[in-house]
CSV table of C-alpha atoms and ligand atoms in Angstrom, one decimal:
chain,number,residue,atom,x,y,z
A,169,MET,CA,126.0,59.3,137.3
A,170,ALA,CA,122.8,58.3,139.2
A,171,ASP,CA,123.2,60.7,142.0
A,172,GLN,CA,124.4,63.6,139.9
A,173,HIS,CA,122.5,66.8,140.5
A,174,TYR,CA,121.3,68.7,137.5
A,175,GLU,CA,120.9,72.5,137.9
A,176,TRP,CA,118.0,73.9,135.8
A,177,THR,CA,118.0,77.4,134.4
A,178,VAL,CA,114.7,79.0,133.4
A,179,VAL,CA,114.5,81.8,130.9
A,180,GLN,CA,110.9,83.1,130.8
A,181,SER,CA,109.4,84.1,127.5
A,182,THR,CA,109.0,87.9,127.2
A,183,LYS,CA,106.2,87.3,124.7
A,184,PRO,CA,103.9,84.6,126.1
A,185,LEU,CA,100.6,84.3,124.2
A,186,ALA,CA,98.0,86.6,125.7
A,187,ASP,CA,95.6,84.8,128.1
A,188,ALA,CA,92.6,85.3,125.8
A,189,ASP,CA,94.5,83.9,122.8
A,190,ARG,CA,95.6,80.9,124.8
A,191,GLU,CA,92.1,80.3,126.0
A,192,ALA,CA,90.8,80.4,122.5
A,193,ILE,CA,93.2,77.7,121.5
A,194,LEU,CA,92.3,75.6,124.6
A,195,ALA,CA,88.6,75.9,123.7
A,196,ASN,CA,89.1,73.9,120.5
A,197,PRO,CA,92.6,72.4,120.3
A,198,VAL,CA,93.7,70.6,117.1
A,199,PHE,CA,96.2,67.8,117.6
A,200,GLY,CA,99.8,69.0,117.3
A,201,THR,CA,99.2,72.4,115.7
A,202,LYS,CA,99.8,75.0,118.5
A,203,PHE,CA,102.5,74.9,121.1
A,204,THR,CA,103.1,76.3,124.5
A,205,ASP,CA,105.3,79.3,125.3
A,206,HIS,CA,108.4,77.4,126.4
A,207,GLN,CA,110.5,74.4,125.6
A,208,VAL,CA,113.0,72.3,127.5
A,209,ILE,CA,116.6,71.8,126.2
A,210,VAL,CA,119.3,69.6,127.7
A,211,THR,CA,122.6,69.2,125.9
A,212,TRP,CA,124.8,66.1,125.7
A,213,THR,CA,128.4,66.0,124.6
A,214,GLU,CA,131.0,63.2,124.7
A,215,GLU,CA,133.2,65.2,127.0
A,216,LEU,CA,130.5,66.6,129.5
A,217,GLY,CA,127.7,64.1,129.3
A,218,TRP,CA,124.2,65.6,130.0
A,219,HIS,CA,124.5,69.3,131.0
A,220,ASP,CA,123.0,72.7,130.6
A,221,ALA,CA,119.4,71.7,131.5
A,222,ARG,CA,117.2,74.7,130.7
A,223,VAL,CA,113.8,76.0,130.0
A,224,GLU,CA,113.7,78.6,127.2
A,225,PRO,CA,111.0,80.4,125.2
A,226,TYR,CA,109.6,78.2,122.5
A,227,GLY,CA,111.2,78.9,119.1
A,228,PRO,CA,112.9,77.4,116.1
A,229,ILE,CA,116.0,75.3,116.4
A,230,MET,CA,119.1,77.0,115.0
A,231,MET,CA,121.0,74.1,113.4
A,232,ASP,CA,123.9,73.6,111.1
A,233,PRO,CA,122.8,72.2,107.7
A,234,ALA,CA,125.3,69.4,108.3
A,235,ALA,CA,123.8,68.3,111.6
A,236,ALA,CA,123.7,64.5,111.7
A,237,VAL,CA,120.0,64.2,112.4
A,238,LEU,CA,119.1,66.0,109.1
A,239,HIS,CA,121.0,63.4,107.1
A,240,TYR,CA,120.9,60.0,108.9
A,241,GLY,CA,117.7,60.3,110.9
A,242,GLN,CA,119.3,59.7,114.3
A,243,GLU,CA,116.2,60.9,116.2
A,244,ILE,CA,113.9,59.4,118.9
A,245,PHE,CA,110.8,60.7,120.6
A,246,GLU,CA,108.2,60.0,123.2
A,247,GLY,CA,104.5,61.0,123.6
A,248,ILE,CA,103.0,61.5,127.0
A,249,LYS,CA,100.1,63.7,128.3
A,250,ALA,CA,99.4,66.1,131.2
A,251,TYR,CA,95.9,65.8,132.6
A,252,ARG,CA,94.2,68.5,134.7
A,253,HIS,CA,92.2,67.1,137.6
A,254,GLN,CA,89.0,68.6,139.0
A,255,ASP,CA,90.9,70.3,141.8
A,256,GLY,CA,93.2,72.1,139.3
A,257,SER,CA,96.2,69.9,139.9
A,258,ILE,CA,98.2,68.6,136.9
A,259,TRP,CA,99.2,65.0,136.6
A,260,THR,CA,100.9,62.7,134.1
A,261,PHE,CA,100.7,58.9,133.4
A,262,ARG,CA,103.5,56.5,134.0
A,263,PRO,CA,106.4,58.9,133.2
A,264,THR,CA,109.1,56.4,134.3
A,265,ALA,CA,107.8,53.9,131.6
A,266,ASN,CA,108.2,56.6,128.9
A,267,ALA,CA,111.7,57.5,130.3
A,268,GLN,CA,112.7,53.9,130.1
A,269,ARG,CA,111.4,53.5,126.6
A,270,LEU,CA,113.3,56.6,125.5
A,271,GLN,CA,116.4,54.9,126.9
A,272,ARG,CA,115.7,51.7,124.9
A,273,SER,CA,115.1,53.8,121.8
A,274,ALA,CA,118.4,55.7,122.4
A,275,HIS,CA,120.3,52.5,122.8
A,276,ARG,CA,119.0,51.1,119.5
A,277,MET,CA,119.7,54.4,117.7
A,278,ALA,CA,123.1,54.8,119.2
A,279,LEU,CA,122.1,58.0,121.0
A,280,PRO,CA,123.0,58.8,124.6
A,281,GLU,CA,120.4,57.7,127.2
A,282,VAL,CA,118.6,60.6,129.0
A,283,PRO,CA,118.6,59.7,132.7
A,284,VAL,CA,115.1,58.9,134.0
A,285,GLU,CA,115.4,61.7,136.6
A,286,ILE,CA,116.1,64.3,133.8
A,287,PHE,CA,113.1,63.0,131.8
A,288,VAL,CA,110.7,63.2,134.7
A,289,GLU,CA,112.1,66.5,135.9
A,290,SER,CA,111.9,68.0,132.4
A,291,LEU,CA,108.1,67.4,132.4
A,292,ARG,CA,107.8,69.1,135.8
A,293,GLN,CA,109.9,72.1,134.7
A,294,LEU,CA,107.9,72.6,131.5
A,295,ILE,CA,104.6,72.4,133.4
A,296,ALA,CA,105.9,74.8,136.1
A,297,VAL,CA,106.1,77.6,133.4
A,298,ASP,CA,103.4,76.4,131.0
A,299,GLY,CA,100.8,74.9,133.4
A,300,ALA,CA,98.1,77.3,132.2
A,301,TRP,CA,98.3,75.4,128.9
A,302,VAL,CA,96.8,72.3,130.4
A,303,PRO,CA,93.1,72.4,129.4
A,304,GLN,CA,90.2,71.8,131.7
A,305,PRO,CA,89.3,68.2,132.0
A,306,VAL,CA,86.4,68.2,129.5
A,307,ASN,CA,86.0,66.5,126.0
A,308,GLU,CA,89.2,64.5,126.4
A,309,LYS,CA,91.4,67.6,126.4
A,310,THR,CA,94.9,67.3,127.6
A,311,LEU,CA,98.4,68.8,127.0
A,312,TYR,CA,100.3,66.4,124.7
A,313,ILE,CA,104.0,66.5,125.6
A,314,ARG,CA,106.6,65.5,123.0
A,315,PRO,CA,110.0,64.8,124.5
A,316,PHE,CA,112.6,64.1,121.7
A,317,GLU,CA,116.3,63.6,121.2
A,318,ILE,CA,118.3,64.5,118.1
A,319,ALA,CA,121.9,64.0,116.9
A,320,ALA,CA,123.2,67.6,116.9
A,321,GLU,CA,126.8,67.1,115.8
A,322,THR,CA,127.9,68.9,112.7
A,323,PHE,CA,129.5,66.1,110.8
A,324,LEU,CA,128.7,64.2,107.6
A,325,GLY,CA,130.6,61.0,108.5
A,326,VAL,CA,128.3,58.1,109.3
A,327,ARG,CA,128.9,57.3,112.9
A,328,PRO,CA,127.0,57.9,116.2
A,329,ALA,CA,127.0,61.7,116.9
A,330,ALA,CA,129.2,63.1,119.6
A,331,ARG,CA,126.7,65.8,120.4
A,332,ALA,CA,123.0,65.3,121.1
A,333,GLU,CA,120.1,67.4,122.3
A,334,TYR,CA,117.1,66.4,124.4
A,335,ARG,CA,114.1,68.7,124.0
A,336,VAL,CA,110.5,68.8,125.2
A,337,ILE,CA,107.7,70.7,123.6
A,338,ALA,CA,104.0,70.5,124.3
A,339,SER,CA,100.7,71.0,122.4
A,340,PRO,CA,97.2,71.2,123.8
A,341,VAL,CA,95.0,68.5,122.2
A,342,GLY,CA,91.5,67.2,122.0
A,343,PRO,CA,90.6,63.8,120.7
A,344,TYR,CA,93.1,62.4,118.1
A,345,PHE,CA,90.3,61.2,115.9
A,346,THR,CA,87.6,63.8,115.3
A,347,GLY,CA,84.1,62.3,115.1
A,348,GLY,CA,83.7,61.0,118.6
A,349,LEU,CA,83.9,57.3,119.5
A,350,LYS,CA,83.1,56.3,115.9
A,351,PRO,CA,85.1,53.2,114.9
A,352,VAL,CA,88.0,54.1,112.7
A,353,LYS,CA,88.6,52.3,109.4
A,354,ILE,CA,92.0,50.7,108.9
A,355,TRP,CA,94.0,50.2,105.8
A,356,ILE,CA,96.0,47.0,105.7
A,357,ALA,CA,99.5,47.7,104.2
A,358,LEU,CA,100.2,44.9,101.8
A,359,ASP,CA,103.0,46.6,99.9
A,360,SER,CA,105.1,48.3,102.5
A,361,SER,CA,106.6,47.2,105.8
A,362,ARG,CA,107.2,49.5,108.8
A,363,ALA,CA,109.9,47.4,110.4
A,364,GLY,CA,111.9,44.2,109.8
A,365,LYS,CA,113.7,41.6,111.9
A,366,HIS,CA,116.5,43.2,113.9
A,367,GLY,CA,115.5,46.6,112.5
A,368,THR,CA,114.3,49.6,114.4
A,369,GLY,CA,110.6,48.7,114.8
A,370,GLU,CA,110.7,48.7,118.6
A,371,ALA,CA,112.4,52.1,118.8
A,372,LYS,CA,110.3,55.2,118.7
A,373,THR,CA,112.3,56.8,116.0
A,374,GLY,CA,111.2,59.1,113.2
A,375,GLY,CA,112.2,56.8,110.4
A,376,ASN,CA,109.6,54.2,111.4
A,377,TYR,CA,106.9,56.9,110.9
A,378,ALA,CA,108.4,58.1,107.6
A,379,ALA,CA,108.3,54.4,106.5
A,380,SER,CA,104.6,54.3,107.3
A,381,LEU,CA,103.5,57.4,105.4
A,382,LEU,CA,103.2,55.9,101.9
A,383,ALA,CA,100.7,53.3,103.2
A,384,GLN,CA,99.1,56.0,105.3
A,385,SER,CA,98.4,58.0,102.1
A,386,GLU,CA,96.9,55.0,100.4
A,387,GLY,CA,94.8,54.5,103.5
A,388,TYR,CA,93.5,58.1,103.3
A,389,GLU,CA,92.7,57.6,99.6
A,390,ASN,CA,90.6,54.6,100.6
A,391,GLY,CA,88.7,56.3,103.4
A,392,CYS,CA,90.8,54.9,106.2
A,393,SER,CA,92.4,56.9,109.0
A,394,GLN,CA,95.1,54.5,110.2
A,395,VAL,CA,97.3,51.8,108.6
A,396,MET,CA,97.9,48.2,109.9
A,397,PHE,CA,101.3,46.7,109.3
A,398,LEU,CA,102.0,43.0,108.9
A,399,ASP,CA,105.3,41.3,109.8
A,400,ALA,CA,107.9,42.0,107.1
A,401,GLU,CA,109.2,38.4,107.0
A,402,THR,CA,106.0,36.5,106.1
A,403,GLY,CA,103.4,39.2,105.6
A,404,THR,CA,100.9,37.1,107.5
A,405,HIS,CA,100.9,38.3,111.1
A,406,ILE,CA,99.4,41.5,112.4
A,407,GLU,CA,101.9,43.8,114.1
A,408,GLU,CA,100.4,47.2,114.9
A,409,LEU,CA,99.0,50.4,113.4
A,410,GLY,CA,101.1,53.4,112.4
A,411,GLY,CA,100.7,55.0,115.8
A,412,MET,CA,98.8,52.5,118.0
A,413,ASN,CA,98.8,48.9,119.3
A,414,LEU,CA,95.9,46.5,118.6
A,415,PHE,CA,93.6,44.3,120.6
A,416,PHE,CA,91.1,41.7,119.6
A,417,VAL,CA,88.1,40.6,121.8
A,418,TYR,CA,86.7,37.1,121.3
A,419,ALA,CA,83.2,35.9,121.8
A,420,ASP,CA,84.5,33.2,124.2
A,421,GLY,CA,85.6,35.9,126.6
A,422,HIS,CA,89.3,36.1,126.0
A,423,VAL,CA,91.3,39.0,124.5
A,424,ALA,CA,94.5,38.8,122.3
A,425,THR,CA,97.1,41.3,121.3
A,426,PRO,CA,100.2,40.8,119.1
A,427,SER,CA,103.2,39.8,121.2
A,428,LEU,CA,106.2,42.1,121.5
A,429,ASP,CA,108.4,40.6,118.8
A,430,GLY,CA,111.0,43.3,118.6
A,431,ASN,CA,109.3,45.0,115.7
A,432,ILE,CA,106.4,46.7,117.4
A,433,LEU,CA,106.4,49.5,119.8
A,434,ARG,CA,106.1,48.6,123.5
A,435,GLY,CA,103.0,50.7,124.1
A,436,ILE,CA,102.5,52.0,127.6
A,437,THR,CA,98.8,52.1,126.9
A,438,ARG,CA,99.0,48.5,125.7
A,439,ASP,CA,100.7,47.4,128.9
A,440,SER,CA,98.2,49.3,131.0
A,441,VAL,CA,95.2,47.9,129.1
A,442,ILE,CA,96.5,44.4,129.6
A,443,THR,CA,96.7,45.0,133.3
A,444,LEU,CA,93.2,46.5,133.4
A,445,ILE,CA,91.7,43.6,131.5
A,446,ARG,CA,93.5,41.0,133.7
A,447,ASP,CA,92.2,42.9,136.8
A,448,ARG,CA,88.7,42.0,135.6
A,449,GLY,CA,89.6,38.3,135.5
A,450,ILE,CA,89.7,38.2,131.7
A,451,THR,CA,92.5,36.3,130.0
A,452,VAL,CA,94.8,38.3,127.7
A,453,GLU,CA,97.0,36.4,125.3
A,454,GLU,CA,100.1,38.0,123.9
A,455,ARG,CA,100.8,35.9,120.8
A,456,LEU,CA,101.1,35.8,117.0
A,457,ILE,CA,97.8,36.8,115.4
A,458,SER,CA,97.5,36.2,111.7
A,459,LEU,CA,95.4,38.3,109.3
A,460,ASP,CA,93.7,35.0,108.4
A,461,GLU,CA,92.6,34.4,112.0
A,462,VAL,CA,91.2,37.9,112.2
A,463,ARG,CA,89.4,37.7,108.9
A,464,GLU,CA,87.8,34.3,109.8
A,465,GLY,CA,87.1,35.5,113.4
A,466,ILE,CA,85.3,38.7,112.2
A,467,ASN,CA,83.3,36.8,109.5
A,468,SER,CA,82.3,34.0,111.9
A,469,GLY,CA,81.5,36.2,114.9
A,470,ALA,CA,84.4,34.6,116.9
A,471,ILE,CA,85.9,38.1,117.2
A,472,ILE,CA,83.4,40.6,118.5
A,473,GLU,CA,85.5,43.8,119.1
A,474,VAL,CA,88.7,45.2,117.8
A,475,PHE,CA,90.3,48.3,119.3
A,476,ALA,CA,93.5,50.3,119.1
A,477,CYS,CA,95.3,52.1,121.8
A,478,GLY,CA,98.0,54.6,122.4
A,479,THR,CA,98.7,57.9,124.2
A,480,ALA,CA,97.4,60.1,121.4
A,481,ALA,CA,94.4,57.9,120.5
A,482,VAL,CA,93.7,56.6,124.1
A,483,ILE,CA,91.4,53.6,123.3
A,484,THR,CA,89.8,53.8,119.9
A,485,PRO,CA,87.3,51.3,118.4
A,486,VAL,CA,88.3,49.8,115.1
A,487,GLY,CA,85.7,49.3,112.4
A,488,GLN,CA,86.3,47.9,108.9
A,489,LEU,CA,89.6,46.6,107.8
A,490,LYS,CA,90.4,47.2,104.1
A,491,SER,CA,93.2,46.4,101.7
A,492,ARG,CA,93.5,46.5,97.9
A,493,LEU,CA,92.2,42.8,98.0
A,494,GLU,CA,89.3,42.8,100.4
A,495,VAL,CA,87.1,44.4,103.0
A,496,ILE,CA,86.6,42.8,106.4
A,497,GLY,CA,83.7,43.6,108.7
A,498,ALA,CA,80.5,45.6,108.3
A,499,GLU,CA,80.4,49.2,107.2
A,500,ASP,CA,78.6,50.6,110.2
A,501,GLN,CA,79.9,49.4,113.5
A,502,GLN,CA,79.3,50.5,117.0
A,503,PRO,CA,82.0,50.6,119.6
A,504,GLY,CA,82.1,47.4,121.6
A,505,GLU,CA,81.2,47.0,125.3
A,506,LEU,CA,84.7,46.1,126.5
A,507,THR,CA,86.3,48.8,124.4
A,508,THR,CA,83.9,51.4,125.8
A,509,SER,CA,84.3,50.4,129.4
A,510,LEU,CA,88.1,50.1,129.3
A,511,ARG,CA,88.2,53.5,127.8
A,512,ALA,CA,86.1,55.0,130.5
A,513,GLU,CA,88.2,53.3,133.2
A,514,LEU,CA,91.6,54.4,131.7
A,515,THR,CA,90.5,58.0,131.1
A,516,GLY,CA,88.9,58.0,134.6
A,517,ILE,CA,92.2,57.0,136.2
A,518,GLN,CA,94.0,59.6,134.1
A,519,TYR,CA,91.6,62.4,135.0
A,520,GLY,CA,91.5,61.3,138.7
A,521,THR,CA,87.9,60.2,138.8
A,522,VAL,CA,88.6,56.5,139.1
A,523,ALA,CA,91.0,55.1,141.8
A,524,ASP,CA,94.6,54.7,140.6
A,525,ARG,CA,95.1,51.2,142.0
A,526,HIS,CA,98.4,50.7,140.3
A,527,GLY,CA,100.1,54.0,141.2
A,528,TRP,CA,100.3,55.1,137.6
A,529,MET,CA,99.6,58.8,138.1
A,530,HIS,CA,102.4,61.2,138.9
A,531,LYS,CA,101.7,64.7,140.1
A,532,LEU,CA,103.5,67.5,138.1
A,533,ALA,CA,101.9,70.6,139.8
A,534,ASP,CA,99.4,71.5,142.5
B,696,LIG,N1,102.7,51.9,118.3
B,696,LIG,C1,103.2,53.0,117.7
B,696,LIG,C2,103.8,52.8,116.4
B,696,LIG,C3,103.0,54.3,118.3
B,696,LIG,O1,103.5,55.4,117.7
B,696,LIG,C4,102.4,54.4,119.5
B,696,LIG,C5,102.3,55.7,120.2
B,696,LIG,O2,103.1,56.2,120.9
B,696,LIG,C6,101.9,53.3,120.1
B,696,LIG,C7,102.0,52.0,119.5
B,696,LIG,C8,101.3,53.3,121.5
B,696,LIG,O3,102.2,53.6,122.5
B,696,LIG,P1,101.8,54.3,123.8
B,696,LIG,O4,100.7,53.6,124.4
B,696,LIG,O5,103.0,54.2,124.7
B,696,LIG,O6,101.5,55.7,123.5
B,697,LIG,C1,101.5,58.8,120.6
B,697,LIG,O1,100.4,58.3,120.8
B,697,LIG,O2,102.1,59.5,121.5
B,697,LIG,C2,102.2,58.8,119.3
B,697,LIG,O3,103.3,59.1,119.3
B,697,LIG,C3,101.5,58.4,118.1
B,697,LIG,C4,101.4,59.4,117.1
B,697,LIG,C5,100.4,58.9,116.1
B,697,LIG,C6,100.9,60.8,117.5
């Protein structure tokens, strides 16, 4: 199927938001609350494979109440951003990596794999009609794009669906965490796991996020904005946050991040950050990191910075770690030096003001 040509049809919205209303949203976007005028839809059936690739006006999904996704959670998604450069052109970051991860997620969740070319073209198609929704490159504003795939067959039997839909929607966003580069407090989930051995932790599937929400609510109640999950088997090793990967910077000059153990998401920001750190001649270890090591490291000064990273959150400094048993680290912390400079380098590459040495940027529109 690799050389199959997909025809795209485009139905323009007859009611796009007025320019002034769109500009008002772009002036102060709130993560994931407002959406562009169009969406992408591509259908898959067992008989026809991927077909009927189209751009349509944004609107609700008409779905049978017996659609498989509503009952058994056969759903996967991606998160990727469009960045406007100073010359007005629109770019995205490592789209092939997101396409490949969506395929891995599809495999795990027994959904059909969206071909990489459909994925990348779907971003281009959406930007071709909704490019005006990509904000000016100030205050970390971008257009957050959410490709997702759902089991759309009307059938209550438990088996992989014979009909699926791939869709793409997009939402203009500012910083994921309001409050600037202030370190975020993290709640350590001691009573719930996000993923277990041979489970779906590595897939970007809705159920993993549903599983994180109880601990996330506890976190909010305790003044924390993200949750840290430990491995389900022993409850001793740090895996990741609800929506971000973690890095620890040591006073002796090296950096460590939890290894990809099949339970955590293969973050594209994580992978990029590892490359940028190694480019600086700094050692990055991908290994098991226990909560004990982190507690002792922070208390002794052996760990000098902790940061989290992901598409939505970019690179975010981590402050105090809290659980129902303890508080680790000082109340008022400043973002660390490596955290701050990596963040400047990564966002510089994404906004086109720092050289893209690794060929990560992909142009979507002139
Ligand atoms: N871990 C989880 C659970 C996530 O949801 C995300 C966000 O997508 C990440 C890590 C970071 O991944 P990426 O850098 O590819 O956005
Ligand atoms: C992303 O960073 O794209 C995610 O999916 C994480 C979520 C917390 C918004």
